[in-house]
Amino acid sequence: MSISAYIISYLTLWTSVLAFGLALCRLKVSNYKYQIMLSTIPLPIMAVVTQYFKQAHWFGLLQPIALTLCYWKIFNFRLFHAFLVGLSVFASGGLSETFFNWVMAGFHIEQSLLNQQTDRGIMAVLMAGYHVGLYFILQHYRIGFSFIAPSRLPSINQQTYPRSWLYLNLGFLCSLGLFNLAIYFSKTLYFVFVTLSIICWLVVLYISYIKEIHD
């Protein structure tokens, strides 16, 4: 794709991804329009520059960190909340991209891995539609983390979280990075890192849910 096509595709995709992250926190896009507009400036640029220098295999680390910074500094979430949401939405995007590539490759794993190394406009459209659909589902059924709140609230700032939460999230971030590297360099490790990512993600979700209902 051309640079202009990259920017348009990523602009659409990042908007839907950020909206999904808000829905995951039981928040509405209408209350964060300006934050979304501001966030969609650096995120597509980061993605295009990474692609331009042929460093897309680092997306598994760069994109979750970029999302975390946006939710933290622009949306004003607490750092840990921003980290949790950033990992969540990136994992959702990565799994949806893997699934769509697998389907479009005729359920052929090797071909789907090759396709995942190439950016196509249709993939951005499919992923954007997927996240928009998730946004409306989460909003309709009120599914998500209710403890997510802006960091400016004193009561939220005083909350503490088990150190295991940080370790699990860092482990999940490493798993995502290794998973992305495996796609580009080692197909035999593909399923190993998928499994690690899913296990870490399920553990984080479980602990988050237990913490929420106890509060």
CSV table of C-alpha atoms in Angstrom, one decimal:
chain,number,residue,atom,x,y,z
A,1,MET,CA,0.0,0.0,0.0
A,2,SER,CA,1.0,3.6,-0.5
A,3,ILE,CA,1.8,5.9,2.4
A,4,SER,CA,-1.6,7.7,2.0
A,5,ALA,CA,-3.4,4.3,2.0
A,6,TYR,CA,-1.4,3.3,5.1
A,7,ILE,CA,-2.5,6.5,6.9
A,8,ILE,CA,-6.2,6.2,6.0
A,9,SER,CA,-6.3,2.5,6.8
A,10,TYR,CA,-4.5,2.9,10.2
A,11,LEU,CA,-6.6,6.0,11.0
A,12,THR,CA,-9.8,4.1,10.6
A,13,LEU,CA,-8.4,1.0,12.4
A,14,TRP,CA,-7.0,3.0,15.4
A,15,THR,CA,-10.3,4.9,15.8
A,16,SER,CA,-12.2,1.7,16.1
A,17,VAL,CA,-9.6,0.1,18.4
A,18,LEU,CA,-9.7,3.1,20.8
A,19,ALA,CA,-13.5,3.1,20.8
A,20,PHE,CA,-13.4,-0.6,21.7
A,21,GLY,CA,-11.0,0.1,24.6
A,22,LEU,CA,-13.5,2.7,25.9
A,23,ALA,CA,-16.4,0.2,25.7
A,24,LEU,CA,-14.2,-2.3,27.6
A,25,CYS,CA,-14.2,0.3,30.4
A,26,ARG,CA,-18.0,0.9,30.1
A,27,LEU,CA,-17.3,4.4,28.7
A,28,LYS,CA,-18.9,6.1,25.7
A,29,VAL,CA,-17.1,7.5,22.6
A,30,SER,CA,-19.3,10.6,22.8
A,31,ASN,CA,-17.5,11.6,26.0
A,32,TYR,CA,-14.0,11.2,24.6
A,33,LYS,CA,-14.3,12.5,21.0
A,34,TYR,CA,-11.4,14.9,21.3
A,35,GLN,CA,-9.1,12.4,23.0
A,36,ILE,CA,-9.8,9.9,20.2
A,37,MET,CA,-9.0,12.6,17.6
A,38,LEU,CA,-5.8,13.5,19.3
A,39,SER,CA,-4.7,9.8,19.8
A,40,THR,CA,-5.3,9.0,16.1
A,41,ILE,CA,-2.5,11.4,15.2
A,42,PRO,CA,0.5,9.7,16.7
A,43,LEU,CA,-0.7,6.1,16.4
A,44,PRO,CA,-1.0,5.9,12.6
A,45,ILE,CA,2.3,7.8,12.2
A,46,MET,CA,4.0,5.3,14.5
A,47,ALA,CA,2.6,2.4,12.5
A,48,VAL,CA,3.5,3.9,9.1
A,49,VAL,CA,7.1,4.8,10.2
A,50,THR,CA,7.5,1.2,11.5
A,51,GLN,CA,6.3,-0.3,8.3
A,52,TYR,CA,8.4,2.1,6.2
A,53,PHE,CA,11.6,1.0,7.9
A,54,LYS,CA,10.5,-2.7,7.7
A,55,GLN,CA,10.4,-3.2,11.5
A,56,ALA,CA,6.8,-4.5,11.7
A,57,HIS,CA,8.0,-7.5,13.6
A,58,TRP,CA,8.3,-5.2,16.7
A,59,PHE,CA,4.6,-4.3,16.6
A,60,GLY,CA,3.9,-6.8,19.4
A,61,LEU,CA,5.8,-4.4,21.7
A,62,LEU,CA,5.4,-1.0,20.1
A,63,GLN,CA,1.7,-0.9,19.7
A,64,PRO,CA,0.7,-2.0,23.2
A,65,ILE,CA,3.1,0.5,24.7
A,66,ALA,CA,1.8,3.3,22.4
A,67,LEU,CA,-1.8,2.5,23.3
A,68,THR,CA,-0.9,2.5,27.0
A,69,LEU,CA,0.7,6.0,26.7
A,70,CYS,CA,-2.4,7.3,24.9
A,71,TYR,CA,-4.9,6.0,27.4
A,72,TRP,CA,-2.6,7.2,30.2
A,73,LYS,CA,-1.6,10.7,29.0
A,74,ILE,CA,-4.5,11.6,26.7
A,75,PHE,CA,-7.5,9.8,28.2
A,76,ASN,CA,-6.2,10.4,31.7
A,77,PHE,CA,-6.5,6.8,32.9
A,78,ARG,CA,-4.4,5.5,35.8
A,79,LEU,CA,-1.2,4.0,34.4
A,80,PHE,CA,-2.1,0.4,35.4
A,81,HIS,CA,-5.6,0.8,33.9
A,82,ALA,CA,-4.1,2.2,30.7
A,83,PHE,CA,-1.7,-0.8,30.6
A,84,LEU,CA,-4.5,-3.3,31.1
A,85,VAL,CA,-6.7,-1.7,28.4
A,86,GLY,CA,-3.8,-1.2,26.0
A,87,LEU,CA,-2.9,-4.9,26.2
A,88,SER,CA,-6.6,-5.9,25.9
A,89,VAL,CA,-7.3,-4.0,22.7
A,90,PHE,CA,-4.0,-5.0,21.1
A,91,ALA,CA,-4.6,-8.6,21.9
A,92,SER,CA,-8.1,-8.3,20.4
A,93,GLY,CA,-6.7,-6.7,17.2
A,94,GLY,CA,-3.9,-9.3,16.9
A,95,LEU,CA,-6.3,-12.3,17.3
A,96,SER,CA,-8.8,-10.8,14.9
A,97,GLU,CA,-6.1,-10.2,12.3
A,98,THR,CA,-4.9,-13.7,12.7
A,99,PHE,CA,-8.4,-15.1,12.3
A,100,PHE,CA,-9.3,-13.1,9.3
A,101,ASN,CA,-6.0,-14.0,7.6
A,102,TRP,CA,-6.6,-17.7,8.4
A,103,VAL,CA,-10.1,-17.5,6.8
A,104,MET,CA,-8.9,-15.6,3.7
A,105,ALA,CA,-6.1,-18.1,3.2
A,106,GLY,CA,-8.6,-20.9,3.0
A,107,PHE,CA,-7.9,-22.1,6.6
A,108,HIS,CA,-4.3,-22.8,5.5
A,109,ILE,CA,-1.9,-21.9,8.4
A,110,GLU,CA,1.3,-21.4,6.4
A,111,GLN,CA,-0.3,-19.2,3.9
A,112,SER,CA,-2.1,-17.2,6.6
A,113,LEU,CA,1.2,-16.5,8.3
A,114,LEU,CA,2.6,-15.2,5.0
A,115,ASN,CA,-0.4,-13.0,4.5
A,116,GLN,CA,-0.1,-11.6,8.0
A,117,GLN,CA,3.4,-10.2,7.0
A,118,THR,CA,1.8,-8.1,4.3
A,119,ASP,CA,-0.5,-5.2,4.9
A,120,ARG,CA,-3.8,-5.0,2.9
A,121,GLY,CA,-6.5,-2.4,3.0
A,122,ILE,CA,-9.2,-5.0,3.3
A,123,MET,CA,-7.7,-6.3,6.5
A,124,ALA,CA,-7.9,-2.9,8.1
A,125,VAL,CA,-11.6,-2.6,7.1
A,126,LEU,CA,-12.4,-6.0,8.5
A,127,MET,CA,-10.6,-5.3,11.8
A,128,ALA,CA,-12.3,-1.9,12.1
A,129,GLY,CA,-15.7,-3.5,11.5
A,130,TYR,CA,-14.9,-6.2,14.0
A,131,HIS,CA,-14.0,-3.6,16.7
A,132,VAL,CA,-17.0,-1.4,15.9
A,133,GLY,CA,-19.2,-4.5,16.3
A,134,LEU,CA,-17.6,-5.3,19.7
A,135,TYR,CA,-18.1,-1.7,20.8
A,136,PHE,CA,-21.8,-1.8,20.3
A,137,ILE,CA,-22.1,-5.3,21.9
A,138,LEU,CA,-20.2,-4.2,25.0
A,139,GLN,CA,-22.2,-1.0,25.2
A,140,HIS,CA,-25.5,-2.8,24.8
A,141,TYR,CA,-24.9,-5.5,27.4
A,142,ARG,CA,-22.8,-3.3,29.7
A,143,ILE,CA,-19.8,-5.7,29.7
A,144,GLY,CA,-16.5,-4.5,30.8
A,145,PHE,CA,-14.3,-3.3,33.7
A,146,SER,CA,-16.3,-0.9,35.9
A,147,PHE,CA,-13.2,0.0,38.0
A,148,ILE,CA,-11.6,1.9,35.2
A,149,ALA,CA,-11.7,5.6,35.9
A,150,PRO,CA,-9.8,8.8,35.2
A,151,SER,CA,-6.7,9.2,37.3
A,152,ARG,CA,-7.8,12.7,38.6
A,153,LEU,CA,-10.2,11.1,41.1
A,154,PRO,CA,-8.5,10.9,44.6
A,155,SER,CA,-10.3,7.7,45.6
A,156,ILE,CA,-9.0,6.0,42.5
A,157,ASN,CA,-5.5,7.2,43.1
A,158,GLN,CA,-5.4,5.7,46.5
A,159,GLN,CA,-6.2,2.2,45.3
A,160,THR,CA,-3.4,-0.3,45.3
A,161,TYR,CA,-3.1,-3.5,43.3
A,162,PRO,CA,-1.3,-6.8,43.8
A,163,ARG,CA,2.2,-6.9,42.4
A,164,SER,CA,1.1,-10.1,40.6
A,165,TRP,CA,-1.1,-7.9,38.4
A,166,LEU,CA,2.0,-6.0,37.1
A,167,TYR,CA,3.9,-9.3,36.6
A,168,LEU,CA,1.1,-10.9,34.7
A,169,ASN,CA,0.7,-7.8,32.4
A,170,LEU,CA,4.4,-7.6,31.8
A,171,GLY,CA,4.4,-11.3,31.0
A,172,PHE,CA,1.5,-10.9,28.7
A,173,LEU,CA,3.3,-8.0,26.9
A,174,CYS,CA,6.3,-10.2,26.4
A,175,SER,CA,4.1,-13.0,25.1
A,176,LEU,CA,2.6,-10.6,22.5
A,177,GLY,CA,6.0,-9.4,21.4
A,178,LEU,CA,7.3,-13.0,21.0
A,179,PHE,CA,4.1,-14.0,19.3
A,180,ASN,CA,4.6,-11.2,16.7
A,181,LEU,CA,8.2,-12.1,16.2
A,182,ALA,CA,7.2,-15.8,15.8
A,183,ILE,CA,4.9,-14.8,12.9
A,184,TYR,CA,7.8,-13.2,11.0
A,185,PHE,CA,10.7,-15.5,11.9
A,186,SER,CA,9.7,-18.8,13.3
A,187,LYS,CA,6.4,-20.5,12.3
A,188,THR,CA,7.1,-23.5,14.4
A,189,LEU,CA,6.8,-21.4,17.6
A,190,TYR,CA,3.5,-19.8,16.5
A,191,PHE,CA,1.2,-22.0,18.5
A,192,VAL,CA,3.4,-21.9,21.6
A,193,PHE,CA,3.2,-18.1,21.8
A,194,VAL,CA,-0.5,-18.1,21.0
A,195,THR,CA,-1.0,-20.4,23.9
A,196,LEU,CA,1.1,-18.3,26.3
A,197,SER,CA,-0.7,-15.2,25.3
A,198,ILE,CA,-4.1,-16.7,25.8
A,199,ILE,CA,-3.2,-18.2,29.2
A,200,CYS,CA,-1.8,-14.9,30.5
A,201,TRP,CA,-4.8,-13.0,29.1
A,202,LEU,CA,-7.3,-15.3,30.8
A,203,VAL,CA,-5.4,-15.1,34.1
A,204,VAL,CA,-5.4,-11.2,33.9
A,205,LEU,CA,-9.1,-11.2,33.2
A,206,TYR,CA,-9.8,-13.5,36.1
A,207,ILE,CA,-7.8,-11.5,38.6
A,208,SER,CA,-9.3,-8.3,37.3
A,209,TYR,CA,-12.8,-9.7,37.7
A,210,ILE,CA,-12.2,-11.0,41.3
A,211,LYS,CA,-10.7,-7.6,42.3
A,212,GLU,CA,-13.7,-5.8,40.9
A,213,ILE,CA,-16.4,-7.9,42.7
A,214,HIS,CA,-14.4,-7.7,45.9
A,215,ASP,CA,-14.4,-3.9,45.7
